Coordinates of C-alpha atoms in Angstrom, one line a residue:
M96 CA 14.5 -17.5 16.7
E97 CA 17.2 -15.3 14.9
I98 CA 16.6 -15.0 11.2
K99 CA 19.8 -15.0 9.3
R100 CA 19.1 -15.1 5.7
I101 CA 16.0 -13.5 4.1
L102 CA 14.6 -14.0 0.6
I103 CA 13.0 -10.9 -1.0
A104 CA 10.0 -12.2 -3.0
N105 CA 9.6 -9.0 -5.0
R106 CA 11.1 -6.6 -7.4
G107 CA 11.6 -2.8 -8.1
E108 CA 12.1 -0.2 -5.5
I109 CA 10.7 -2.3 -2.6
A110 CA 13.2 -5.0 -3.3
L111 CA 16.1 -2.6 -3.0
R112 CA 14.6 -0.9 0.0
A113 CA 14.2 -4.2 1.8
L114 CA 17.6 -5.3 0.8
R115 CA 19.3 -2.3 2.5
T116 CA 17.5 -2.8 5.8
I117 CA 18.3 -6.5 5.8
K118 CA 22.0 -5.8 5.2
E119 CA 22.1 -3.0 7.7
M120 CA 20.8 -5.6 10.3
G121 CA 23.8 -7.9 9.6
K122 CA 21.7 -10.4 7.8
E123 CA 22.0 -11.9 4.3
A124 CA 19.7 -11.0 1.5
V125 CA 18.6 -13.4 -1.3
V126 CA 16.8 -11.9 -4.3
V127 CA 14.9 -13.6 -6.9
Y128 CA 14.4 -12.0 -10.3
S129 CA 12.9 -12.5 -13.8
T130 CA 14.8 -12.4 -17.0
A131 CA 13.5 -8.9 -17.5
D132 CA 15.1 -7.8 -14.2
K133 CA 18.5 -9.3 -14.7
D134 CA 20.2 -5.8 -14.7
A135 CA 18.3 -4.5 -11.6
L136 CA 20.5 -3.0 -8.8
Y137 CA 19.2 -5.5 -6.2
V138 CA 20.4 -8.3 -8.2
K139 CA 23.9 -6.9 -8.1
Y140 CA 23.8 -6.1 -4.4
A141 CA 22.3 -9.3 -3.1
D142 CA 24.4 -12.0 -1.3
V143 CA 22.6 -14.5 -3.5
A144 CA 20.5 -13.8 -6.7
I145 CA 18.5 -16.5 -8.3
C146 CA 16.5 -16.2 -11.7
I147 CA 13.1 -17.8 -11.2
G148 CA 11.5 -17.3 -14.6
K149 CA 10.7 -15.3 -17.7
E150 CA 9.1 -11.8 -17.9
R151 CA 5.5 -12.5 -17.1
S152 CA 4.6 -12.3 -13.4
S153 CA 2.9 -15.6 -13.6
D154 CA 6.2 -17.2 -14.6
S155 CA 8.3 -15.4 -12.0
Y156 CA 7.1 -13.3 -9.2
L157 CA 3.8 -15.2 -8.8
N158 CA 5.5 -18.5 -9.4
I159 CA 5.3 -20.1 -6.0
P160 CA 7.1 -23.4 -6.6
A161 CA 10.1 -21.5 -8.2
I162 CA 10.3 -19.0 -5.2
I163 CA 10.1 -21.8 -2.6
S164 CA 12.8 -23.8 -4.6
A165 CA 15.0 -20.6 -4.6
A166 CA 14.5 -20.3 -0.8
E167 CA 15.5 -23.9 -0.3
I168 CA 18.5 -23.7 -2.6
S169 CA 19.8 -20.6 -0.9
E170 CA 19.1 -21.9 2.6
A171 CA 17.0 -18.8 3.5
D172 CA 15.2 -18.8 6.8
A173 CA 12.5 -16.3 6.0
I174 CA 10.7 -14.7 3.1
F175 CA 9.9 -10.9 2.9
P176 CA 7.0 -10.4 0.5
G177 CA 6.9 -6.7 0.1
Y178 CA 3.7 -5.5 -1.5
G179 CA 1.7 -6.7 -4.4
F180 CA 2.5 -10.1 -6.0
L181 CA 2.2 -12.8 -3.3
S182 CA 2.2 -10.4 -0.2
E183 CA -1.5 -11.2 0.6
N184 CA -1.6 -14.8 -0.9
Q185 CA -2.8 -17.1 1.9
N186 CA -1.8 -20.1 -0.1
F187 CA 1.8 -18.9 -0.3
V188 CA 1.9 -18.2 3.5
E189 CA 0.8 -21.8 4.1
I190 CA 3.3 -23.2 1.8
C191 CA 6.1 -21.1 3.5
S192 CA 5.1 -22.6 6.8
H193 CA 5.1 -26.2 5.4
H194 CA 8.6 -25.7 4.2
K195 CA 9.6 -24.1 7.5
L196 CA 10.1 -20.7 6.0
K197 CA 9.1 -17.8 8.2
F198 CA 6.7 -15.6 6.4
I199 CA 7.5 -12.0 7.5
G200 CA 3.9 -10.8 7.7
P201 CA 0.6 -11.7 9.5
S202 CA -0.9 -15.3 10.1
V203 CA -2.9 -17.0 7.5
A204 CA -6.1 -16.6 9.8
A205 CA -5.6 -12.8 10.1
M206 CA -5.0 -12.5 6.4
A207 CA -8.1 -14.7 5.5
L208 CA -10.3 -12.6 7.8
M209 CA -9.3 -9.2 6.4
S210 CA -9.0 -10.2 2.8
D211 CA -12.7 -10.7 2.4
K212 CA -13.9 -7.1 2.6
S213 CA -17.5 -8.1 3.6
K214 CA -16.3 -10.5 6.4
A215 CA -13.8 -7.8 7.6
K216 CA -16.6 -5.3 7.9
Q217 CA -18.6 -7.7 10.0
M218 CA -15.6 -8.3 12.2
M219 CA -15.0 -4.6 12.7
Q220 CA -18.6 -4.1 13.6
R221 CA -18.3 -6.7 16.3
A222 CA -15.2 -4.9 17.6
G223 CA -17.0 -1.6 17.9
V224 CA -15.3 0.0 14.9
P225 CA -17.5 2.5 12.8
V226 CA -18.3 1.1 9.4
I227 CA -20.2 2.6 6.4
P228 CA -23.8 1.5 6.2
G229 CA -24.2 -1.3 3.7
S230 CA -24.7 -5.1 3.2
D231 CA -23.8 -7.3 6.1
G232 CA -22.2 -9.8 3.6
A233 CA -22.3 -10.5 -0.1
V234 CA -25.0 -9.0 -2.3
A235 CA -26.4 -12.1 -4.2
D236 CA -27.7 -10.5 -7.3
T237 CA -29.1 -7.3 -8.9
K238 CA -32.5 -7.7 -7.2
A239 CA -30.9 -7.8 -3.7
A240 CA -28.7 -4.8 -4.8
K241 CA -31.7 -2.7 -5.8
E242 CA -33.5 -3.6 -2.5
L243 CA -30.5 -2.7 -0.4
A244 CA -29.8 0.6 -2.3
K245 CA -33.4 1.6 -1.8
K246 CA -33.0 1.0 2.0
I247 CA -29.6 2.8 2.5
G248 CA -30.1 5.5 -0.2
Y249 CA -28.3 6.6 -3.3
P250 CA -25.5 7.0 -4.2
V251 CA -24.1 3.6 -3.4
I252 CA -20.8 1.9 -4.3
L253 CA -20.5 -1.7 -5.3
K254 CA -17.2 -3.3 -4.4
A255 CA -15.6 -6.6 -5.1
A256 CA -15.2 -8.7 -1.8
A257 CA -11.7 -9.8 -2.9
G258 CA -10.9 -6.4 -4.5
G259 CA -8.1 -3.9 -4.3
G260 CA -6.5 -1.1 -6.3
G261 CA -9.9 0.3 -7.5
R262 CA -10.8 -2.8 -9.5
G263 CA -14.3 -4.4 -9.2
M264 CA -15.8 -1.0 -7.9
R265 CA -18.7 1.0 -9.3
V266 CA -20.5 4.2 -8.0
V267 CA -24.2 4.1 -8.7
E268 CA -26.3 7.2 -8.4
R269 CA -29.7 6.0 -9.9
E270 CA -31.6 2.8 -9.7
E271 CA -31.9 2.4 -13.4
D272 CA -28.0 2.1 -13.5
I273 CA -27.6 -0.5 -11.0
E274 CA -27.9 -3.7 -13.2
K275 CA -25.3 -2.5 -15.6
A276 CA -22.9 -1.5 -12.8
F277 CA -23.4 -4.8 -10.9
W278 CA -22.6 -6.9 -13.9
S279 CA -19.7 -4.7 -15.0
A280 CA -18.1 -4.8 -11.5
E281 CA -18.8 -8.5 -11.1
S282 CA -17.1 -9.3 -14.5
E283 CA -14.1 -7.1 -13.7
A284 CA -13.7 -8.7 -10.2
M285 CA -13.9 -12.2 -11.8
S286 CA -11.2 -11.3 -14.3
A287 CA -8.9 -9.5 -11.7
F288 CA -9.3 -11.8 -8.7
G289 CA -11.1 -14.9 -9.8
D290 CA -13.9 -14.0 -7.5
G291 CA -17.0 -12.1 -8.5
T292 CA -18.5 -11.8 -5.1
M293 CA -19.8 -8.2 -4.5
Y294 CA -20.9 -6.2 -1.6
M295 CA -22.4 -2.8 -1.2
E296 CA -22.0 0.3 0.9
K297 CA -23.5 3.8 1.1
Y298 CA -21.3 6.1 -1.0
I299 CA -19.8 9.0 1.0
L300 CA -19.6 12.1 -1.2
N301 CA -16.2 13.9 -1.4
P302 CA -14.5 12.0 1.5
R303 CA -10.8 12.1 2.7
H304 CA -8.9 8.8 2.7
I305 CA -7.1 8.5 6.0
E306 CA -5.2 5.4 7.1
V307 CA -3.4 4.3 10.2
Q308 CA -0.1 2.4 10.2
I309 CA 0.0 -0.3 12.9
I310 CA 2.3 -3.1 13.8
G311 CA 1.7 -6.0 16.2
D312 CA 4.0 -8.6 17.8
S313 CA 3.5 -12.1 19.2
H314 CA 3.3 -10.8 22.8
G315 CA -0.1 -9.0 22.3
N316 CA 1.4 -5.6 21.8
V317 CA 0.1 -3.3 18.9
L318 CA 1.6 0.1 18.1
H319 CA 0.5 2.8 15.8
I320 CA 2.9 4.9 13.9
G321 CA 0.5 7.8 13.1
E322 CA -1.8 8.3 10.3
R323 CA -1.4 9.2 6.7
D324 CA -3.7 11.3 4.3
C325 CA -3.9 9.4 0.9
S326 CA -6.7 11.5 -0.5
M327 CA -4.9 12.7 -3.7
Q328 CA -6.0 9.8 -6.0
R329 CA -6.7 9.1 -9.6
R330 CA -9.2 6.3 -10.3
H331 CA -8.7 5.0 -6.8
Q332 CA -4.9 4.9 -7.2
K333 CA -3.0 6.9 -4.7
L334 CA -0.6 9.5 -6.1
I335 CA 0.5 11.7 -3.1
E336 CA 0.5 10.7 0.5
E337 CA 1.2 12.8 3.7
S338 CA 1.7 12.4 7.4
P339 CA 0.1 13.6 9.6
A340 CA -3.4 14.3 8.2
I341 CA -3.7 17.8 9.2
L342 CA -7.5 18.1 8.7
L343 CA -8.0 16.0 11.9
D344 CA -8.3 17.7 15.3
E345 CA -6.3 16.1 18.1
A346 CA -9.4 14.4 19.7
T347 CA -10.3 12.8 16.4
R348 CA -6.8 11.8 15.7
E349 CA -6.5 10.1 19.0
R350 CA -9.8 8.2 18.5
L351 CA -8.7 7.1 15.1
H352 CA -5.3 5.7 16.4
E353 CA -7.1 3.9 19.4
T354 CA -9.7 2.5 17.0
A355 CA -6.9 1.0 14.8
I356 CA -5.1 -0.5 17.8
K357 CA -8.4 -1.9 19.2
A358 CA -9.2 -3.5 15.7
A359 CA -5.8 -5.0 15.4
K360 CA -5.9 -6.6 18.9
A361 CA -9.4 -7.9 18.1
I362 CA -7.9 -10.2 15.4
G363 CA -4.7 -10.9 17.1
Y364 CA -2.7 -9.1 14.4
E365 CA 1.2 -9.7 14.0
G366 CA 3.3 -7.8 11.6
A367 CA 2.8 -4.5 9.8
G368 CA -0.7 -3.5 8.6
T369 CA -2.8 -0.5 7.7
F370 CA -6.4 0.3 8.6
E371 CA -8.0 2.5 6.0
F372 CA -10.8 4.9 6.7
L373 CA -13.0 7.4 4.9
V374 CA -13.5 10.6 6.7
D375 CA -16.5 12.8 5.9
K376 CA -16.9 16.6 6.1
D377 CA -17.9 16.4 9.8
L378 CA -14.8 14.3 10.6
N379 CA -16.7 11.1 11.1
F380 CA -14.5 8.3 10.1
Y381 CA -15.5 4.8 8.8
F382 CA -13.5 1.6 8.3
I383 CA -13.2 0.6 4.7
E384 CA -10.5 -2.2 4.7
M385 CA -7.3 -3.4 6.2
N386 CA -4.2 -4.1 4.1
T387 CA -2.4 -7.1 5.7
R388 CA 1.1 -6.1 4.3
L389 CA 3.5 -3.3 4.1
Q390 CA 2.1 -0.3 2.2
V391 CA 3.9 1.6 -0.6
E392 CA 3.5 4.8 1.3
H393 CA 5.1 3.4 4.6
C394 CA 8.0 5.9 4.0
V395 CA 6.1 8.9 5.2
S396 CA 5.4 7.2 8.6
E397 CA 9.1 6.4 8.8
M398 CA 10.0 10.0 8.1
V399 CA 7.8 11.5 10.9
S400 CA 8.8 8.7 13.4
G401 CA 12.3 7.9 12.7
L402 CA 11.6 4.3 12.6
D403 CA 12.5 1.6 10.0
I404 CA 9.2 -0.3 9.6
I405 CA 10.9 -3.2 7.8
E406 CA 13.3 -3.6 10.6
L407 CA 10.4 -3.8 13.1
M408 CA 8.7 -6.4 10.8
I409 CA 11.8 -8.6 10.9
K410 CA 12.2 -8.2 14.6
V411 CA 8.6 -9.2 15.1
A412 CA 9.1 -12.3 12.9
Q413 CA 12.0 -13.2 15.2
G414 CA 9.7 -13.2 18.2
E415 CA 10.9 -9.9 19.7
A416 CA 8.7 -7.6 21.6
L417 CA 7.8 -4.1 20.2
P418 CA 8.9 -1.0 22.0
P419 CA 6.3 0.8 24.1
Q420 CA 4.0 3.3 22.4
E421 CA 5.4 6.0 24.6
S422 CA 8.8 5.7 23.1
I423 CA 7.6 6.7 19.7
T424 CA 7.5 10.4 19.0
L425 CA 5.9 11.8 15.7
K426 CA 7.4 15.1 14.5
G427 CA 7.1 17.4 11.6
H428 CA 5.4 16.8 8.2
A429 CA 6.3 14.2 5.5
I430 CA 5.1 14.1 1.9
E431 CA 5.5 11.3 -0.7
C432 CA 5.2 11.6 -4.4
R433 CA 5.0 8.3 -6.5
I434 CA 7.1 8.7 -9.5
T435 CA 5.8 6.6 -12.4
A436 CA 6.9 5.9 -15.9
E437 CA 3.8 7.5 -17.3
D438 CA 2.7 10.5 -19.3
P439 CA 2.0 13.3 -16.8
N440 CA -1.1 14.4 -18.6
T441 CA -2.7 11.1 -19.8
F442 CA -1.1 8.7 -17.3
T443 CA -0.3 6.2 -20.1
P444 CA 2.6 4.0 -19.5
S445 CA 6.0 5.0 -20.9
P446 CA 8.5 2.2 -20.6
G447 CA 11.9 2.5 -22.2
K448 CA 15.6 3.2 -21.5
I449 CA 16.6 5.9 -19.0
T450 CA 19.1 8.1 -20.8
K451 CA 19.8 10.5 -17.9
Y452 CA 19.2 10.2 -14.2
V453 CA 20.0 12.9 -11.5
C454 CA 18.7 12.0 -8.1
P455 CA 18.0 15.0 -5.8
G456 CA 19.5 15.0 -2.3
G457 CA 19.7 17.3 0.8
R458 CA 18.6 17.3 4.3
N459 CA 15.5 15.3 4.9
V460 CA 15.1 14.2 1.3
R461 CA 14.7 10.6 0.4
M462 CA 14.4 8.8 -2.9
D463 CA 13.4 5.2 -2.9
S464 CA 14.0 3.9 -6.3
H465 CA 15.8 1.1 -8.2
I466 CA 16.5 3.0 -11.4
Y467 CA 19.8 4.4 -12.7
Q468 CA 21.2 5.8 -16.0
D469 CA 21.0 3.4 -18.9
Y470 CA 18.5 1.2 -17.0
S471 CA 15.7 -0.1 -19.2
I472 CA 12.3 -0.2 -17.6
P473 CA 10.5 -3.3 -18.6
P474 CA 6.9 -3.0 -19.8
Y475 CA 5.6 -6.1 -17.9
Y476 CA 5.1 -4.7 -14.4
D477 CA 3.7 -1.9 -12.4
S478 CA 4.8 1.6 -13.8
M479 CA 6.1 3.0 -10.5
I480 CA 9.9 3.7 -10.7
G481 CA 10.4 5.5 -7.4
K482 CA 9.0 7.4 -4.4
L483 CA 10.3 10.8 -3.6
I484 CA 9.8 11.7 0.1
V485 CA 10.6 14.8 2.0
W486 CA 10.3 15.9 5.6
D487 CA 10.1 19.4 7.3
T488 CA 8.9 21.0 10.4
D489 CA 5.4 21.8 9.0
R490 CA 3.3 21.1 6.0
N491 CA 4.0 24.4 4.2
R492 CA 7.7 24.0 4.4
A493 CA 7.3 20.3 3.3
I494 CA 5.4 21.3 0.2
H495 CA 7.9 24.0 -0.7
K496 CA 10.8 21.5 -0.1
M497 CA 9.0 18.9 -2.4
K498 CA 8.6 21.4 -5.2
V499 CA 12.2 22.4 -5.0
T500 CA 13.3 18.7 -4.8
L501 CA 11.1 17.6 -7.8
E502 CA 12.5 20.3 -9.9
Q503 CA 16.0 18.9 -9.2
L504 CA 14.9 15.4 -10.2
I505 CA 16.0 14.6 -13.7
I506 CA 14.8 11.4 -15.5
G507 CA 15.6 11.4 -19.3
G508 CA 14.5 9.1 -22.1
I509 CA 11.1 8.3 -20.8
K510 CA 8.0 10.3 -19.7
T511 CA 7.4 10.5 -16.0
T512 CA 4.8 12.0 -13.6
R513 CA 7.4 14.5 -12.2
D514 CA 5.7 17.5 -13.8
F515 CA 2.3 16.5 -12.6
H516 CA 3.6 16.5 -9.0
I517 CA 5.3 19.9 -9.4
A518 CA 2.0 21.3 -10.5
M519 CA 0.3 19.8 -7.5
M520 CA 2.8 21.4 -5.3
E521 CA 1.9 24.7 -6.8
N522 CA -1.9 24.0 -6.8
Q523 CA -3.8 26.2 -4.3
D524 CA -6.4 23.7 -3.4
F525 CA -3.6 21.3 -2.5
I526 CA -1.7 24.0 -0.6
N527 CA -4.8 25.0 1.3
N528 CA -5.7 21.2 2.0
N529 CA -8.9 21.8 0.1
Y530 CA -9.4 18.5 -1.8
D531 CA -10.8 15.0 -1.5
T532 CA -10.6 11.6 -3.2
N533 CA -12.5 12.8 -6.1
Y534 CA -10.6 16.1 -6.7
L535 CA -8.8 14.9 -9.8
S536 CA -11.8 13.5 -11.4
R537 CA -13.6 16.9 -11.3
R538 CA -10.7 18.8 -13.0

């Protein structure tokens, strides 16, 4: 089935990024937007643009009836969800199917299996994928949490089964702190996800966060597009991503890729997805979760492979077979810095009007952003306003290129994290690859 018209159920840089690929493929792009985003570039560039509600996400980008109505009015064939909002909403996927709209992503079954972190862990164990020691399912209460923590040893981490983005997570180092941590995490999970179910794992000290980009098709094929190192984080939020992960030796890298492919095949996965692992100091890796959607940081995988992952997602949704793994060559080193409208020291949001914007360019430099001069950043959504990505033949050259490129990026009128990233490109620990997921919390 050829898809001819695709509705983009998202906003910001990913909406513009997806629109470009859709148009390059000779297809028509429909965008939906809130009243706060009426001046966005993707609204101007779309073949069809439909306002679906007011500023709040619940009135617009999470408003399923409005999005489905927009798809029917515009006669769209398919929906591209991007990331965030409805990208992992099983109810939305089922409603799309009911309205004969192709959801460009995995099946409801695969999404349901991997969205529950404790069930996903059990599935991975059955598939022979290494997992962190912890609860086999949900931890019922604080008594059960104490008993399990005593068994696997402190420190432990409590996690929301329906969680993500660092919410509903607490590290516990002593038994006397476990009750408070459990109730706090449970309450946060209920507020964020409407589900307070908790599970527990052994907490790995100072790990690296490595993930593998995969994509599967309806013919049983699964490809990997290398791995990414996403260890530079603040409060579990990724700030800088790289590919490849240079701490891995070739044998470990190959095992990691094979493990991700095996896991994807075990659940019959179709579409783009990411398997996330924690890697300890001895290069042992452990599955932590799968994201059943496109990742923010997919760009670094595109830069080292030369592939367009959104194009592959659309082709898979049309029923096409993926190319063979042997046809994919991973070369050089790519780095991505997430540019957010935040204070570079405190990371507090800084919405407002952009009074000056100079976008850097040059060979192997990419800026995925929806902003422009005189654009006003609305205060209602995520603060990310762009992703700056560079590629070079090795990591040291890529770091230097990123520093030079960041210095050429000018965004006036608001505070951004540009200066934070410049400092990181000069940071000797980062340059020497001597950091972990907790690095920034120790500074």
